[in-house]
mmCIF file of C-alpha atoms in Angstrom:
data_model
loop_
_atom_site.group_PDB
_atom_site.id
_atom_site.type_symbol
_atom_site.label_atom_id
_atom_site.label_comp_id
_atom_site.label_asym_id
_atom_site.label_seq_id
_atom_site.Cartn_x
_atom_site.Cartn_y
_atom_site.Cartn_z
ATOM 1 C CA UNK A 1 -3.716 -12.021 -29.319
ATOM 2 C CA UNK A 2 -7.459 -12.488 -28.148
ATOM 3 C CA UNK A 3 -7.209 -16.070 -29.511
ATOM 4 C CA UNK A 4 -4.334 -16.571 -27.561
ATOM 5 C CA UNK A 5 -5.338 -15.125 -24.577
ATOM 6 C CA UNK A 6 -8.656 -17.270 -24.940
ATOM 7 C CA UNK A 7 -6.782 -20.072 -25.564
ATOM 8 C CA UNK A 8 -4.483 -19.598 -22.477
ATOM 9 C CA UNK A 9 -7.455 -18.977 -20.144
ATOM 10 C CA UNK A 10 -9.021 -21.967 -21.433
ATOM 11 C CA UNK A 11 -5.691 -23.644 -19.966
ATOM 12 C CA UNK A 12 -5.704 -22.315 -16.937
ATOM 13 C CA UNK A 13 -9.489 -23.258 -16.642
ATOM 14 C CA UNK A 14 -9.411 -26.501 -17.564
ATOM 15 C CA UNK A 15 -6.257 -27.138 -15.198
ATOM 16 C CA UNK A 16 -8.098 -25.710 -12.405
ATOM 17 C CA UNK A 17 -11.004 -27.430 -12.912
ATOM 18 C CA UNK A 18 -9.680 -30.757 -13.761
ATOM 19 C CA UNK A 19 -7.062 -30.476 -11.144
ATOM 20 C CA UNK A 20 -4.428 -31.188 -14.412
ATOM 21 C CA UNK A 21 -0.649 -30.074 -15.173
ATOM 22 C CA UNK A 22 -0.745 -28.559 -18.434
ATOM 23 C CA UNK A 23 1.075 -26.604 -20.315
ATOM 24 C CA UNK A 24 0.351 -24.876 -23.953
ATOM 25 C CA UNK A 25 2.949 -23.409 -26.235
ATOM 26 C CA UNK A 26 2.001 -21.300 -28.563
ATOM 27 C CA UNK A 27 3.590 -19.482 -32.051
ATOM 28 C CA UNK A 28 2.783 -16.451 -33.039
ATOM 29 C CA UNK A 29 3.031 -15.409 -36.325
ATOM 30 C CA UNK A 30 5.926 -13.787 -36.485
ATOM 31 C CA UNK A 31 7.464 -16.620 -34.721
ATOM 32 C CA UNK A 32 7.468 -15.836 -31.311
ATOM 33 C CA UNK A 33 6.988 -18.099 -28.818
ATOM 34 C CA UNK A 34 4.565 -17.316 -25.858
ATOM 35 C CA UNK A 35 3.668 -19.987 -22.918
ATOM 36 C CA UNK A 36 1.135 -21.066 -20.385
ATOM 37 C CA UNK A 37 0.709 -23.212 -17.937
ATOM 38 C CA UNK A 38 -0.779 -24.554 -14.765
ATOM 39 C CA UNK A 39 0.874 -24.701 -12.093
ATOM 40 C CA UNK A 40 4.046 -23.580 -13.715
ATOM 41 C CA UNK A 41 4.638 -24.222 -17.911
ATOM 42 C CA UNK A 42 8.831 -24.753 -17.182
ATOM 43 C CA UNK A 43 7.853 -27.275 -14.210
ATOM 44 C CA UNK A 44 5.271 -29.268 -16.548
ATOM 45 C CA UNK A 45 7.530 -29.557 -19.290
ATOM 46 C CA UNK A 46 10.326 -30.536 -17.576
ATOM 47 C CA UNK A 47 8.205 -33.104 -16.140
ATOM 48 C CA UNK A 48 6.986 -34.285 -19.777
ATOM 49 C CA UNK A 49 10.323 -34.678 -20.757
ATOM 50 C CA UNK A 50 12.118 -35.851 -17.923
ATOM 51 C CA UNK A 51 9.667 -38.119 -16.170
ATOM 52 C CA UNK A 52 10.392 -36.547 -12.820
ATOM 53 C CA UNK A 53 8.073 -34.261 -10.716
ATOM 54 C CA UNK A 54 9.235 -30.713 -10.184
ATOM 55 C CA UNK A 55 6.202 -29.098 -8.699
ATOM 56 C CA UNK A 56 7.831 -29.520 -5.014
ATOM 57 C CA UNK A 57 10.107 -27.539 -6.106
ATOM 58 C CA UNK A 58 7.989 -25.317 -7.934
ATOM 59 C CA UNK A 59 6.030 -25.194 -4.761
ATOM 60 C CA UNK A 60 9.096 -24.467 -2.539
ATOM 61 C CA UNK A 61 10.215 -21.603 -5.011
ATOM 62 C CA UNK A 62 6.988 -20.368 -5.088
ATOM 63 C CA UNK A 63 6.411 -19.955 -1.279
ATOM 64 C CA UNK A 64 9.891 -18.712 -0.759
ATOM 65 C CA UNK A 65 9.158 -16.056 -3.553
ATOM 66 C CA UNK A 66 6.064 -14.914 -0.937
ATOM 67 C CA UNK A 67 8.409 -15.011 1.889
ATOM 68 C CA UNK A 68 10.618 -12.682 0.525
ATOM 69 C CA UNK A 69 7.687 -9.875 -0.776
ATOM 70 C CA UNK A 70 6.121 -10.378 2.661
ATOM 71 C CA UNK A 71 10.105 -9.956 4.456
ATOM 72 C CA UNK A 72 10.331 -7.013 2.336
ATOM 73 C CA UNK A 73 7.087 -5.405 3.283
ATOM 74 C CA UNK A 74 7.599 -5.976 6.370
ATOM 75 C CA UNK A 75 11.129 -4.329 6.605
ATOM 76 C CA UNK A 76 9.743 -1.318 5.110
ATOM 77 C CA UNK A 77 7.002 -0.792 7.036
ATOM 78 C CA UNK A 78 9.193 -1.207 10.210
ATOM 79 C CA UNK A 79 11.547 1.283 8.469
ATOM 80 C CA UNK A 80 7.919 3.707 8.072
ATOM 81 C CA UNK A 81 7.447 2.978 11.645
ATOM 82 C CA UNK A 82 10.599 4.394 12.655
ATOM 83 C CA UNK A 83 10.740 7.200 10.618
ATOM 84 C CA UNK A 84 7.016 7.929 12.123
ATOM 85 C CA UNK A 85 8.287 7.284 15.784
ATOM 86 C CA UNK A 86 11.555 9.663 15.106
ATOM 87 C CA UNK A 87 8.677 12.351 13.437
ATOM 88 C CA UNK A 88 6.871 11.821 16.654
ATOM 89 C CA UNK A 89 9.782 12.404 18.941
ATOM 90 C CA UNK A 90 10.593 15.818 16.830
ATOM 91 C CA UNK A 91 7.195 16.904 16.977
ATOM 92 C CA UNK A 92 7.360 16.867 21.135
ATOM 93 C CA UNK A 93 10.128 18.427 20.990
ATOM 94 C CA UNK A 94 8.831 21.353 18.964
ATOM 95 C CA UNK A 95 5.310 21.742 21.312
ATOM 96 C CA UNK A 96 7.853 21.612 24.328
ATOM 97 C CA UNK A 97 9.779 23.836 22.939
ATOM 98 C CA UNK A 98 6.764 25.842 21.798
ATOM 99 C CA UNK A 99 5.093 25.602 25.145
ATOM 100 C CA UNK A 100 8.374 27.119 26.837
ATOM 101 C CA UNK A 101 8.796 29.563 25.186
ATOM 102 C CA UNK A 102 4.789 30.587 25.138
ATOM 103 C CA UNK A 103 4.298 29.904 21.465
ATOM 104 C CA UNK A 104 2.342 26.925 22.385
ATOM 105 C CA UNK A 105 -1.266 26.257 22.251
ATOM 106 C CA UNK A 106 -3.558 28.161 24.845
ATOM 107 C CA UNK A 107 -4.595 26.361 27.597
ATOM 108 C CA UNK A 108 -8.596 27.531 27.128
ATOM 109 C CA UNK A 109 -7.966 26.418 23.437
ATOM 110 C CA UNK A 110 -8.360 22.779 24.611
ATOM 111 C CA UNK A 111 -10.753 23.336 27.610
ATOM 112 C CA UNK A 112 -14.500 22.479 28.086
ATOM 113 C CA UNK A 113 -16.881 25.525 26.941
ATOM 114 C CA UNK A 114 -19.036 24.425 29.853
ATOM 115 C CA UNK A 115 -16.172 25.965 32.194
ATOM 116 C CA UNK A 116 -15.234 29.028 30.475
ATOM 117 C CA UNK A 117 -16.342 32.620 31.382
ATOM 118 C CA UNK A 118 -18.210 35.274 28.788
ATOM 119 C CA UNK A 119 -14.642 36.648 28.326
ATOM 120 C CA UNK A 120 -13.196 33.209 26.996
ATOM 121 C CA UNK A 121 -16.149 32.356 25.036
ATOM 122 C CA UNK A 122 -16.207 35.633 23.255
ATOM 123 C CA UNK A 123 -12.043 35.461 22.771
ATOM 124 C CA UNK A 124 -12.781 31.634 21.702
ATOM 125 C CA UNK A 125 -15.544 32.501 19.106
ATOM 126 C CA UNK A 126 -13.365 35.608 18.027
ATOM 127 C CA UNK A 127 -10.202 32.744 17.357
ATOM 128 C CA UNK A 128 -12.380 30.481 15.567
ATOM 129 C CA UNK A 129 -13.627 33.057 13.103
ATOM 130 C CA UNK A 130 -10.136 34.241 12.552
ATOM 131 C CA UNK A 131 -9.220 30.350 11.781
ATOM 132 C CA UNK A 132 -12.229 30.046 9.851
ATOM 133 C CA UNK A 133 -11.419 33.346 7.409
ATOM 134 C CA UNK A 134 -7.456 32.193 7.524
ATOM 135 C CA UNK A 135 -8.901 28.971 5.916
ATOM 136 C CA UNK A 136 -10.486 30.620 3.560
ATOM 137 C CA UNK A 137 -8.283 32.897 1.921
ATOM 138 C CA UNK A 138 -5.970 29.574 1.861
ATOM 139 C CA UNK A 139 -8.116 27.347 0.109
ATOM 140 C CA UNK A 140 -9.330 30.355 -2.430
ATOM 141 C CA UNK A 141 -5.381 30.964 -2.886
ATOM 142 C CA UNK A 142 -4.967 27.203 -3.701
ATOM 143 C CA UNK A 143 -8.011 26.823 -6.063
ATOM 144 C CA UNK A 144 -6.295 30.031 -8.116
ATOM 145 C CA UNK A 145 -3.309 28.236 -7.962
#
């Protein structure tokens, strides 16, 4: 097992390096065959025995293999996309809905300090201390979770 896999990097080494097909075989000893090779061990043996190159095809399987994981990525992150744009859609729907019906969020909520009066600032610091306890007593519920 480390000889092998020592042996099989050598392989892949050397074929880098040299810019060589090769291809090792090896037996294990309790008969079991296990393979290497660079660029592909079936493509370099096939060549060995049958005289003809395969690597074009190799090649050609090879990049259509990466066409069809990067296809497939792709599809799914259009299919993420949608799902996010339909999430989207739902969630305006819900803050019109919200802001109808006066469940919405306050207009001085999202307003410049700079423009409010004593009145707002002391509701707006009162709100933020209420979010900040609410917080809180979440996140200590969670951790005794």
């Amino acid at each position: 097992s480390k000889r092998k896999l020592g042996l099989f990097n050598k392989v892949t080494e050397l074929s880098i390096l040299c810019k060589a097909k090769t291809a090792l075989i090896v037996r294990s000893s309790n008969n079991e065959l296990d393979a290497c090779g660079y660029p592909d061990c079936d493509a370099v043996v096939q060549q060995f025995l049958t005289g003809k190159v395969i690597t074009e095809d190799y090649d050609k399987k090879k990049k259509e293999e990466v066409v069809e994981i990067q296809r497939l990525e792709y599809e799914t992150i259009v299919d993420k996309l949608m799902e996010l744009k339909e999430e989207e859609k739902n969630l305006e729907a819900i803050n019109d809905e919200a802001e109808k019906s006066g469940y919405g969020i306050p207009d001085w909520w999202n307003g410049s300090i700079d423009d409010m009066s004593l009145e707002s600032l002391q509701e707006f610091k009162n709100s933020l201390e209420t979010l900040k306890l609410n917080l809180r007593l979440n996140l200590d519920a969670k951790k005794l979770m």
